[in-house]
XYZ file of N, CA and C in Angstrom:
792
model
N 0.840 -1.199 0.000
C 0.000 0.000 0.000
C 0.874 1.247 0.000
N 0.525 2.214 -0.833
C 1.233 3.490 -0.861
C 0.681 4.357 0.274
N 1.230 4.122 1.442
C 0.653 4.637 2.687
C 0.472 6.148 2.698
N 1.496 6.881 2.318
C 1.399 8.335 2.395
C 0.351 8.875 1.426
N 0.238 8.270 0.254
C -0.787 8.693 -0.697
C -2.184 8.442 -0.125
N -2.347 7.312 0.540
C -3.642 6.996 1.151
C -3.972 8.004 2.246
N -2.986 8.309 3.074
C -3.199 9.278 4.159
C -3.583 10.637 3.589
N -2.819 11.129 2.628
C -3.104 12.438 2.032
C -4.486 12.465 1.392
N -4.833 11.373 0.731
C -6.144 11.281 0.071
C -7.275 11.328 1.092
N -7.135 10.590 2.183
C -8.174 10.555 3.209
C -8.342 11.915 3.887
N -7.230 12.560 4.190
C -7.288 13.876 4.837
C -7.978 14.884 3.927
N -7.600 14.890 2.648
C -8.213 15.826 1.703
C -9.688 15.509 1.497
N -10.026 14.221 1.455
C -11.426 13.810 1.296
C -12.271 14.319 2.458
N -11.765 14.163 3.671
C -12.484 14.642 4.849
C -12.633 16.161 4.823
N -11.585 16.840 4.455
C -11.628 18.306 4.419
C -12.617 18.789 3.365
N -12.546 18.226 2.175
C -13.445 18.631 1.091
C -14.905 18.375 1.454
N -15.168 17.227 2.079
C -16.552 16.888 2.414
C -17.117 17.873 3.433
N -16.324 18.211 4.440
C -16.786 19.144 5.468
C -17.042 20.530 4.890
N -16.157 20.967 3.998
C -16.318 22.286 3.387
C -17.588 22.325 2.543
N -17.812 21.275 1.745
C -19.015 21.221 0.905
C -20.283 21.139 1.748
N -20.191 20.474 2.891
C -21.353 20.340 3.781
C -21.557 21.585 4.636
N -20.618 22.523 4.536
C -20.691 23.782 5.288
C -20.728 23.559 6.803
N -19.860 22.663 7.270
C -19.726 22.415 8.704
C -18.320 22.784 9.157
N -18.144 22.853 10.457
C -16.863 23.296 11.004
C -15.820 22.185 11.059
N -16.268 20.932 11.075
C -15.318 19.835 11.197
C -16.016 18.566 11.613
N -15.360 17.801 12.496
C -15.857 16.464 12.831
C -15.821 16.189 14.332
N -16.745 15.321 14.753
C -16.729 14.777 16.103
C -16.511 13.276 15.975
N -15.614 12.742 16.819
C -15.255 11.323 16.751
C -15.296 10.728 18.147
N -15.902 9.558 18.266
C -15.851 8.822 19.517
C -14.542 8.053 19.592
N -13.788 8.274 20.651
C -12.469 7.637 20.803
C -12.568 6.539 21.857
N -12.274 5.319 21.430
C -12.457 4.151 22.291
C -11.172 3.636 22.923
N -10.041 4.051 22.380
C -8.777 3.470 22.812
C -8.294 2.397 21.863
N -9.011 2.227 20.730
C -8.631 1.254 19.716
C -7.965 1.903 18.526
N -7.449 1.083 17.626
C -6.673 1.605 16.501
C -7.549 2.306 15.468
N -8.775 1.837 15.239
C -9.629 2.460 14.228
C -9.953 3.907 14.593
N -10.440 4.130 15.798
C -10.758 5.501 16.211
C -9.493 6.335 16.354
N -8.376 5.681 16.673
C -7.107 6.398 16.756
C -6.681 6.942 15.405
N -6.793 6.122 14.382
C -6.421 6.545 13.031
C -7.389 7.609 12.514
N -8.688 7.366 12.647
C -9.679 8.305 12.119
C -9.560 9.670 12.796
N -9.403 9.692 14.100
C -9.295 10.969 14.796
C -8.041 11.724 14.382
N -6.974 11.002 14.096
C -5.742 11.647 13.634
C -5.927 12.234 12.243
N -6.565 11.486 11.363
C -6.832 11.984 10.008
C -7.702 13.240 10.063
N -8.715 13.225 10.922
C -9.590 14.392 11.063
C -8.803 15.591 11.588
N -7.929 15.349 12.546
C -7.112 16.432 13.093
C -6.223 17.047 12.018
N -5.742 16.226 11.110
C -4.837 16.687 10.063
C -5.528 17.571 9.025
N -6.859 17.615 9.033
C -7.564 18.495 8.104
C -7.415 19.953 8.495
N -7.071 20.210 9.741
C -6.985 21.578 10.228
C -8.330 22.119 10.668
N -9.395 21.351 10.450
C -10.732 21.763 10.865
C -10.962 21.377 12.327
N -11.992 21.964 12.915
C -12.300 21.641 14.310
C -12.536 20.148 14.447
N -11.860 19.537 15.408
C -11.964 18.106 15.650
C -12.246 17.884 17.128
N -13.436 17.403 17.416
C -13.841 17.161 18.803
C -13.786 15.666 19.085
N -12.966 15.282 20.031
C -12.812 13.888 20.415
C -13.570 13.647 21.718
N -14.389 12.604 21.727
C -15.178 12.315 22.923
C -14.956 10.880 23.368
N -14.553 10.744 24.606
C -14.430 9.424 25.237
C -15.700 9.213 26.046
N -16.371 8.067 25.829
C -17.710 7.856 26.399
C -17.778 6.554 27.185
N -17.270 6.520 28.398
C -17.264 5.267 29.163
C -18.657 4.827 29.600
N -18.871 3.521 29.466
C -20.074 2.875 30.002
C -19.595 1.585 30.663
N -19.499 1.593 31.985
C -18.952 0.442 32.717
C -17.595 0.031 32.108
N -16.806 1.032 31.722
C -15.612 0.756 30.924
C -14.434 0.271 31.757
N -13.600 -0.564 31.141
C -12.378 -1.034 31.771
C -11.368 0.128 31.838
N -10.664 0.282 32.960
C -9.727 1.409 33.118
C -8.675 1.488 32.018
N -8.190 0.334 31.522
C -7.140 0.381 30.503
C -7.660 0.978 29.202
N -8.934 0.773 28.879
C -9.508 1.357 27.671
C -9.613 2.873 27.806
N -10.020 3.331 28.989
C -10.114 4.768 29.244
C -8.726 5.403 29.187
N -7.756 4.758 29.804
C -6.388 5.290 29.817
C -5.814 5.404 28.411
N -6.033 4.391 27.573
C -5.532 4.430 26.195
C -6.191 5.562 25.411
N -7.497 5.711 25.605
C -8.209 6.767 24.886
C -7.645 8.135 25.237
N -7.420 8.377 26.530
C -6.919 9.681 26.938
C -5.450 9.883 26.574
N -4.676 8.828 26.585
C -3.291 8.956 26.141
C -3.258 9.418 24.686
N -4.114 8.832 23.874
C -4.178 9.214 22.459
C -4.713 10.633 22.299
N -5.795 10.961 22.995
C -6.393 12.286 22.838
C -5.444 13.386 23.300
N -4.742 13.156 24.399
C -3.774 14.147 24.867
C -2.619 14.296 23.894
N -2.229 13.190 23.263
C -1.166 13.244 22.257
C -1.596 14.102 21.069
N -2.838 13.897 20.606
C -3.333 14.703 19.484
C -3.475 16.173 19.861
N -3.949 16.436 21.075
C -4.091 17.822 21.520
C -2.747 18.540 21.545
N -1.695 17.818 21.881
C -0.367 18.430 21.942
C 0.197 18.729 20.554
N -0.348 18.057 19.532
C 0.170 18.212 18.166
C -0.701 19.105 17.282
N -2.006 19.179 17.596
C -2.926 19.898 16.714
C -3.763 20.889 17.522
N -3.596 22.202 17.257
C -4.361 23.196 18.010
C -5.857 23.165 17.734
N -6.275 22.501 16.646
C -7.698 22.415 16.290
C -8.425 21.268 16.984
N -7.702 20.524 17.829
C -8.282 19.359 18.499
C -8.752 19.714 19.905
N -9.979 19.318 20.213
C -10.512 19.425 21.570
C -10.904 18.025 22.026
N -10.824 17.785 23.328
C -11.150 16.454 23.848
C -11.984 16.587 25.119
N -12.901 15.658 25.283
C -13.742 15.670 26.471
C -14.197 14.253 26.790
N -14.664 14.084 28.003
C -15.224 12.801 28.423
C -16.668 13.011 28.827
N -17.525 12.124 28.356
C -18.934 12.146 28.750
C -19.231 10.794 29.375
N -19.392 10.781 30.685
C -19.634 9.535 31.399
C -21.079 9.094 31.184
N -21.263 8.047 30.385
C -22.599 7.572 30.059
C -23.071 6.431 30.956
N -22.263 6.067 31.932
C -22.654 4.967 32.813
C -23.952 5.252 33.561
N -24.137 6.447 34.170
C -25.410 6.701 34.867
C -26.620 6.610 33.939
N -26.503 7.144 32.724
C -27.618 7.076 31.777
C -27.904 5.628 31.389
N -26.842 4.858 31.170
C -27.033 3.453 30.812
C -27.676 2.676 31.960
N -27.265 2.967 33.196
C -27.838 2.257 34.344
C -29.338 2.512 34.453
N -29.768 3.743 34.140
C -31.201 4.037 34.159
C -31.931 3.246 33.075
N -31.323 3.178 31.875
C -31.916 2.374 30.812
C -31.944 0.899 31.195
N -30.867 0.454 31.840
C -30.773 -0.953 32.256
C -31.923 -1.299 33.204
N -32.182 -0.411 34.163
C -33.275 -0.668 35.121
C -34.631 -0.633 34.420
N -34.762 0.227 33.426
C -36.033 0.369 32.710
C -36.297 -0.812 31.786
N -35.237 -1.262 31.098
C -35.401 -2.304 30.079
C -35.287 -3.730 30.614
N -34.649 -3.906 31.747
C -34.239 -5.237 32.217
C -35.398 -6.237 32.242
N -35.145 -7.416 31.668
C -36.124 -8.504 31.658
C -35.441 -9.782 32.132
N -36.189 -10.838 32.261
C -35.622 -12.098 32.719
C -34.808 -12.749 31.605
N -33.540 -13.037 31.935
C -32.637 -13.594 30.929
C -33.121 -14.944 30.391
N -33.754 -15.749 31.257
C -34.179 -17.069 30.798
C -35.321 -16.985 29.788
N -36.077 -15.890 29.821
C -37.163 -15.706 28.865
C -36.688 -15.001 27.593
N -35.633 -14.187 27.732
C -35.102 -13.423 26.600
C -33.589 -13.612 26.531
N -33.129 -14.699 25.920
C -31.700 -15.022 25.888
C -30.845 -14.010 25.132
N -31.454 -13.159 24.325
C -30.688 -12.151 23.591
C -30.535 -10.840 24.352
N -30.927 -10.830 25.621
C -30.911 -9.569 26.361
C -29.511 -8.979 26.476
N -28.514 -9.806 26.773
C -27.154 -9.280 26.938
C -26.662 -8.628 25.643
N -26.959 -9.243 24.511
C -26.592 -8.656 23.229
C -27.347 -7.353 22.996
N -28.615 -7.331 23.360
C -29.412 -6.118 23.197
C -28.841 -4.976 24.027
N -28.387 -5.291 25.241
C -27.786 -4.254 26.081
C -26.427 -3.810 25.542
N -25.677 -4.741 24.956
C -24.407 -4.356 24.329
C -24.666 -3.367 23.199
N -25.682 -3.644 22.390
C -26.029 -2.733 21.309
C -26.598 -1.421 21.825
N -27.280 -1.472 22.960
C -27.806 -0.246 23.563
C -26.672 0.687 23.953
N -25.573 0.134 24.448
C -24.405 0.973 24.772
C -23.938 1.723 23.525
N -23.831 0.997 22.426
C -23.359 1.618 21.194
C -24.330 2.696 20.709
N -25.609 2.435 20.820
C -26.603 3.407 20.366
C -26.650 4.632 21.273
N -26.375 4.460 22.535
C -26.309 5.596 23.449
C -25.123 6.494 23.087
N -24.028 5.883 22.678
C -22.865 6.666 22.241
C -23.168 7.416 20.946
N -23.892 6.768 20.037
C -24.268 7.440 18.799
C -25.097 8.682 19.099
N -26.073 8.548 19.976
C -26.921 9.674 20.373
C -26.063 10.814 20.916
N -25.070 10.463 21.725
C -24.194 11.463 22.336
C -23.366 12.201 21.284
N -22.801 11.453 20.339
C -22.001 12.070 19.286
C -22.839 13.033 18.454
N -24.065 12.648 18.136
C -24.910 13.530 17.337
C -25.338 14.771 18.118
N -25.525 14.638 19.419
C -25.859 15.809 20.230
C -24.711 16.818 20.194
N -23.519 16.349 20.511
C -22.374 17.267 20.541
C -21.978 17.720 19.141
N -22.233 16.870 18.152
C -21.977 17.291 16.786
C -22.894 18.432 16.381
N -24.162 18.301 16.712
C -25.131 19.319 16.297
C -24.901 20.652 16.985
N -24.616 20.657 18.272
C -24.449 21.935 18.964
C -23.135 22.613 18.590
N -22.202 21.848 17.999
C -20.914 22.423 17.607
C -20.764 22.593 16.093
N -21.784 22.230 15.322
C -21.702 22.350 13.880
C -20.725 21.370 13.256
N -20.729 20.124 13.760
C -19.790 19.106 13.309
C -20.526 17.887 12.763
N -19.867 17.151 11.870
C -20.381 15.885 11.385
C -19.805 14.741 12.212
N -20.575 13.672 12.358
C -20.103 12.490 13.072
C -19.271 11.644 12.107
N -18.034 11.409 12.498
C -17.095 10.679 11.656
C -16.991 9.237 12.135
N -17.334 8.295 11.253
C -17.320 6.882 11.609
C -15.923 6.297 11.649
N -15.797 5.159 12.326
C -14.483 4.522 12.504
C -14.469 3.062 12.052
N -15.497 2.633 11.324
C -15.557 1.233 10.897
C -14.627 0.938 9.734
N -14.036 -0.261 9.730
C -13.167 -0.681 8.635
C -13.927 -1.598 7.675
N -13.260 -2.029 6.608
C -13.918 -2.767 5.529
C -14.457 -4.124 5.971
N -13.713 -4.825 6.819
C -14.173 -6.143 7.279
C -15.430 -5.990 8.128
N -15.405 -5.023 9.034
C -16.544 -4.822 9.920
C -17.773 -4.334 9.159
N -17.581 -3.331 8.302
C -18.720 -2.680 7.657
C -19.312 -3.472 6.502
N -18.466 -4.111 5.689
C -18.961 -4.752 4.480
C -18.660 -6.243 4.397
N -17.922 -6.751 5.385
C -17.618 -8.171 5.408
C -18.566 -8.944 6.297
N -18.407 -8.770 7.607
C -19.181 -9.565 8.555
C -20.218 -8.744 9.325
N -20.302 -7.448 9.033
C -21.297 -6.625 9.718
C -21.069 -6.555 11.211
N -19.804 -6.430 11.625
C -19.462 -6.435 13.051
C -19.548 -5.021 13.617
N -20.777 -4.532 13.673
C -21.035 -3.218 14.248
C -22.507 -3.164 14.629
N -22.890 -2.140 15.343
C -24.269 -1.998 15.783
C -25.029 -1.091 14.837
N -26.124 -1.599 14.308
C -26.986 -0.798 13.446
C -27.554 0.370 14.254
N -27.374 1.590 13.720
C -27.791 2.813 14.411
C -27.036 3.017 15.723
N -25.869 2.364 15.830
C -24.963 2.595 16.952
C -23.697 3.160 16.346
N -22.604 2.385 16.379
C -21.386 2.855 15.724
C -21.528 2.830 14.208
N -22.621 2.219 13.706
C -22.911 2.279 12.277
C -23.673 3.536 11.890
N -24.117 4.314 12.872
C -24.854 5.549 12.611
C -23.904 6.730 12.535
N -23.461 7.066 11.335
C -22.450 8.120 11.140
C -22.800 8.950 9.911
N -22.092 10.075 9.755
C -22.263 10.921 8.576
C -21.268 10.584 7.479
N -20.058 10.247 7.861
C -19.018 9.868 6.898
C -18.267 8.667 7.448
N -17.679 7.889 6.543
C -16.977 6.673 6.962
C -15.646 6.571 6.198
N -14.627 7.283 6.635
C -13.393 7.430 5.852
C -12.556 6.175 5.665
N -12.568 5.241 6.626
C -11.684 4.075 6.491
C -12.449 2.796 6.161
N -13.692 2.932 5.693
C -14.511 1.751 5.413
C -14.048 0.985 4.176
N -13.114 1.535 3.424
C -12.546 0.806 2.292
C -11.147 0.280 2.616
N -10.783 0.311 3.897
C -9.481 -0.190 4.339
C -9.661 -1.428 5.209
N -8.869 -2.457 4.924
C -8.872 -3.633 5.783
C -8.191 -3.290 7.109
N -8.473 -4.097 8.126
C -7.927 -3.835 9.464
C -6.397 -3.797 9.448
N -5.774 -4.699 8.722
C -4.312 -4.711 8.657
C -3.794 -3.427 8.019
N -4.555 -2.869 7.084
C -4.156 -1.600 6.468
C -4.315 -0.442 7.444
N -5.329 -0.536 8.305
C -5.510 0.492 9.336
C -4.308 0.494 10.288
N -3.821 -0.696 10.637
C -2.636 -0.779 11.483
C -1.412 -0.177 10.782
N -1.341 -0.370 9.476
C -0.240 0.227 8.708
C -0.299 1.752 8.786
N -1.509 2.307 8.671
C -1.668 3.754 8.796
C -1.322 4.223 10.202
N -1.710 3.446 11.206
C -1.422 3.821 12.589
C 0.085 3.966 12.816
N 0.842 3.064 12.237
C 2.292 3.125 12.364
C 2.848 4.335 11.618
N 2.353 4.567 10.404
C 2.827 5.701 9.600
C 2.465 7.035 10.244
N 1.328 7.073 10.917
C 0.883 8.303 11.584
C 1.533 8.491 12.953
N 2.305 7.501 13.365
C 3.021 7.546 14.633
C 2.082 7.712 15.827
N 1.013 6.910 15.804
C 0.116 6.919 16.950
C 0.844 6.385 18.180
N 0.350 6.727 19.361
C 0.991 6.261 20.588
C 1.063 4.738 20.564
N 2.088 4.196 21.151
C 2.360 2.762 21.067
C 1.199 1.923 21.575
N 0.560 2.356 22.659
C -0.540 1.576 23.225
C -1.720 1.452 22.266
N -1.927 2.454 21.441
C -2.991 2.381 20.443
C -2.592 1.436 19.324
N -1.356 1.552 18.866
C -0.880 0.679 17.791
C -0.930 -0.793 18.175
N -0.746 -1.086 19.462
C -0.678 -2.466 19.920
C -1.964 -2.937 20.582
N -3.000 -2.098 20.568
C -4.249 -2.456 21.245
C -4.900 -3.667 20.591
N -5.318 -4.619 21.414
C -6.040 -5.791 20.917
C -7.469 -5.365 20.586
N -7.940 -5.616 19.363
C -9.278 -5.165 18.972
C -10.376 -5.702 19.879
N -11.214 -4.783 20.376
C -12.366 -5.143 21.191
C -13.417 -4.067 21.039
N -14.697 -4.445 21.058
C -15.733 -3.426 20.895
C -16.074 -2.725 22.206
N -15.621 -3.276 23.338
C -15.837 -2.617 24.624
C -17.294 -2.494 25.019
N -18.141 -3.412 24.572
C -19.582 -3.308 24.834
C -20.085 -4.312 25.855
N -19.161 -5.077 26.444
C -19.567 -6.135 27.362
C -18.948 -5.910 28.741
N -19.598 -6.435 29.774
C -19.073 -6.292 31.132
C -17.845 -7.161 31.366
N -17.675 -8.193 30.561
C -16.479 -9.033 30.642
C -15.584 -8.720 29.446
N -14.284 -8.959 29.604
C -13.351 -8.726 28.508
C -13.618 -9.717 27.385
N -14.016 -9.206 26.239
C -14.268 -10.044 25.072
C -13.626 -9.373 23.869
N -12.545 -9.951 23.368
C -11.893 -9.395 22.207
C -12.731 -9.678 20.959
N -12.443 -8.941 19.902
C -13.150 -9.191 18.643
C -12.937 -10.630 18.182
N -11.699 -11.114 18.303
C -11.393 -12.472 17.855
C -12.201 -13.500 18.636
N -12.349 -13.281 19.940
C -13.128 -14.216 20.756
C -14.596 -14.206 20.348
N -15.123 -13.041 20.020
C -16.521 -12.952 19.624
C -16.758 -13.538 18.234
N -15.835 -13.257 17.318
C -16.019 -13.673 15.930
C -15.593 -15.117 15.708
N -14.486 -15.494 16.361
C -13.945 -16.834 16.157
C -12.847 -16.868 15.116
N -12.377 -15.698 14.686
C -11.319 -15.616 13.682
C -10.603 -14.279 13.832
N -9.365 -14.217 13.363
C -8.600 -12.976 13.399
C -8.949 -12.122 12.186
N -8.609 -10.843 12.237
C -8.860 -9.981 11.089
C -8.058 -10.405 9.857
N -6.782 -10.764 9.976
C -6.073 -11.246 8.779
C -6.725 -12.469 8.154
N -7.228 -13.389 8.985
C -7.915 -14.565 8.458
C -9.181 -14.165 7.702
N -9.938 -13.244 8.276
C -11.176 -12.794 7.650
C -10.901 -12.034 6.357
N -9.841 -11.244 6.354
C -9.493 -10.469 5.162
C -9.175 -11.382 3.982
N -8.473 -12.454 4.254
C -8.140 -13.409 3.199
C -9.411 -13.941 2.535
N -10.394 -14.288 3.354
C -11.650 -14.819 2.825
C -12.434 -13.719 2.104
N -12.484 -12.530 2.690
C -13.269 -11.452 2.085
C -12.756 -11.095 0.689
N -11.455 -11.113 0.511
C -10.866 -10.775 -0.789
C -11.220 -11.816 -1.859
N -11.516 -13.033 -1.425
C -11.835 -14.113 -2.373
C -13.323 -14.441 -2.418
N -14.076 -13.821 -1.518
C -15.494 -14.165 -1.367
C -16.259 -13.859 -2.657
N -17.081 -14.799 -3.060
C -17.836 -14.646 -4.291
C -17.194 -15.353 -5.466
N -15.898 -15.651 -5.325
C -15.187 -16.371 -6.385
C -14.880 -17.810 -5.977
N -15.034 -18.092 -4.671
C -14.771 -19.436 -4.172
C -15.905 -19.872 -3.253
N -16.028 -21.175 -3.076
C -17.019 -21.733 -2.166
C -16.292 -22.483 -1.051
N -17.040 -23.005 -0.116
C -16.442 -23.741 0.999
C -15.632 -24.932 0.504
N -16.049 -25.513 -0.607
C -15.355 -26.690 -1.147
C -13.946 -26.363 -1.644
N -13.679 -25.072 -1.864
C -12.352 -24.664 -2.345
C -11.340 -24.524 -1.208
N -11.821 -24.675 0.024
C -10.948 -24.506 1.187
C -10.859 -25.803 1.985
N -9.849 -25.833 2.825
C -9.724 -26.950 3.757
C -9.078 -26.445 5.037
N -9.180 -27.244 6.084
C -8.553 -26.887 7.347
C -9.068 -25.579 7.920
N -8.158 -24.784 8.444
C -8.528 -23.523 9.099
C -9.179 -22.546 8.117
N -8.703 -22.504 6.886
C -9.303 -21.610 5.902
C -10.782 -21.918 5.701
N -11.123 -23.206 5.709
C -12.529 -23.581 5.539
C -13.348 -23.153 6.754
N -12.777 -23.296 7.946
C -13.460 -22.860 9.163
C -13.774 -21.376 9.099
N -12.784 -20.591 8.681
C -12.965 -19.135 8.631
C -13.954 -18.760 7.524
N -13.892 -19.471 6.389
C -14.862 -19.207 5.325
C -16.284 -19.380 5.844
N -16.532 -20.463 6.584
C -17.878 -20.730 7.093
C -18.311 -19.653 8.089
N -17.368 -19.164 8.908
C -17.672 -18.068 9.836
C -18.031 -16.805 9.056
N -17.180 -16.465 8.088
C -17.402 -15.258 7.282
C -18.721 -15.353 6.521
N -18.963 -16.489 5.897
C -20.169 -16.679 5.096
C -21.428 -16.533 5.943
N -21.410 -17.152 7.117
C -22.575 -17.059 8.009
C -22.822 -15.628 8.451
N -21.775 -14.933 8.871
C -21.935 -13.569 9.383
C -22.279 -12.591 8.266
N -21.679 -12.791 7.087
C -21.950 -11.903 5.961
C -23.415 -11.991 5.545
N -23.938 -13.196 5.472
C -25.339 -13.377 5.076
C -26.290 -12.815 6.129
N -25.932 -12.977 7.402
C -26.787 -12.471 8.479
C -26.766 -10.950 8.562
N -25.737 -10.319 7.992
C -25.558 -8.870 8.114
C -26.105 -8.084 6.933
N -26.799 -8.751 6.020
C -27.266 -8.042 4.829
C -28.214 -6.897 5.167
N -28.963 -7.023 6.238
C -29.868 -5.938 6.626
C -29.097 -4.715 7.103
N -27.827 -4.900 7.465
C -26.974 -3.770 7.826
C -26.255 -3.217 6.600
N -25.746 -4.123 5.779
C -24.884 -3.746 4.661
C -25.666 -3.072 3.536
N -26.868 -3.561 3.255
C -27.668 -3.011 2.169
C -28.514 -1.836 2.633
N -28.889 -0.950 1.717
C -29.759 0.180 2.076
C -31.092 -0.316 2.632
N -31.740 0.527 3.420
C -33.041 0.176 3.971
C -34.012 -0.089 2.825
N -34.669 -1.253 2.797
C -35.592 -1.548 1.693
C -36.843 -0.683 1.755
N -37.261 -0.248 0.596
C -38.482 0.548 0.470
C -39.466 -0.225 -0.398
N -40.683 -0.343 0.065
C -41.714 -1.038 -0.702
C -42.293 -0.081 -1.737
N -42.020 -0.342 -3.015
C -42.518 0.514 -4.092
C -44.012 0.292 -4.313
N -44.729 1.371 -4.507
C -46.149 1.315 -4.806
C -46.336 1.580 -6.301
N -46.948 0.652 -7.038
C -47.162 0.872 -8.473
C -47.857 2.208 -8.737
N -47.341 2.965 -9.694
C -47.856 4.299 -9.971
C -49.339 4.303 -10.329
N -49.775 3.228 -11.031
C -51.179 3.203 -11.459
C -52.133 3.082 -10.267
N -51.617 2.591 -9.128
C -52.478 2.480 -7.947
C -52.728 3.834 -7.292
N -51.919 4.810 -7.649
C -52.075 6.133 -7.031
C -53.227 6.899 -7.653
N -53.680 6.439 -8.786
C -54.749 7.145 -9.491
C -56.079 6.393 -9.336
N -57.077 7.098 -8.906
C -58.400 6.493 -8.732
C -59.043 6.207 -10.078
């Protein structure tokens, strides 16, 4: 990958889009992971107002520490960067008490609450974006957004722009190194941070990002019969998740009404 060309292209793309949209810049949720680290840095490099928000919800201290280490690093390098923390734990606890049902009757409750965390963060980003004249900048990569749908619909998938959605996770790490992000961000183990227990992306998915990328690049040209061993296992994981995520990946379906029915 021609890393510097990609970086320059992304920065200019973000700047041009904001100018055309007549907004001041971008707001980004910073999680302490590499995706938000790269995106927030690219936004800062536009020279436009860049608001970074760390939004803990029952968050692990190491995730909070990484997020602030990165945000403070960007603030020291870019005068257009502002950073803040919005503690969403009290708001989530109120929702938890309101929504809570019996787990044995609703086995998907824990997943629903994980997605609720993400949607609460989306609401927060749009609030601060609107009062500051900023667009919400997404942090999803190509595997998550268009491969296996590993994001929350109307949560971290609810954004105005998605600058790195055409980059594989390994390419995002390449950008992180080229951008000289703080070491803890570059080495952070991918996790969505939506669960009360430590659950890495690999543990949830059952495959690593490099494994998934290999399948995604070949998907549609090969079938399960073309693979064996671990590659076949990962293909089946990717295939199952990709098919289940079509309601996320494709535009919202609209039921067309025949024109002749509109006339009496």
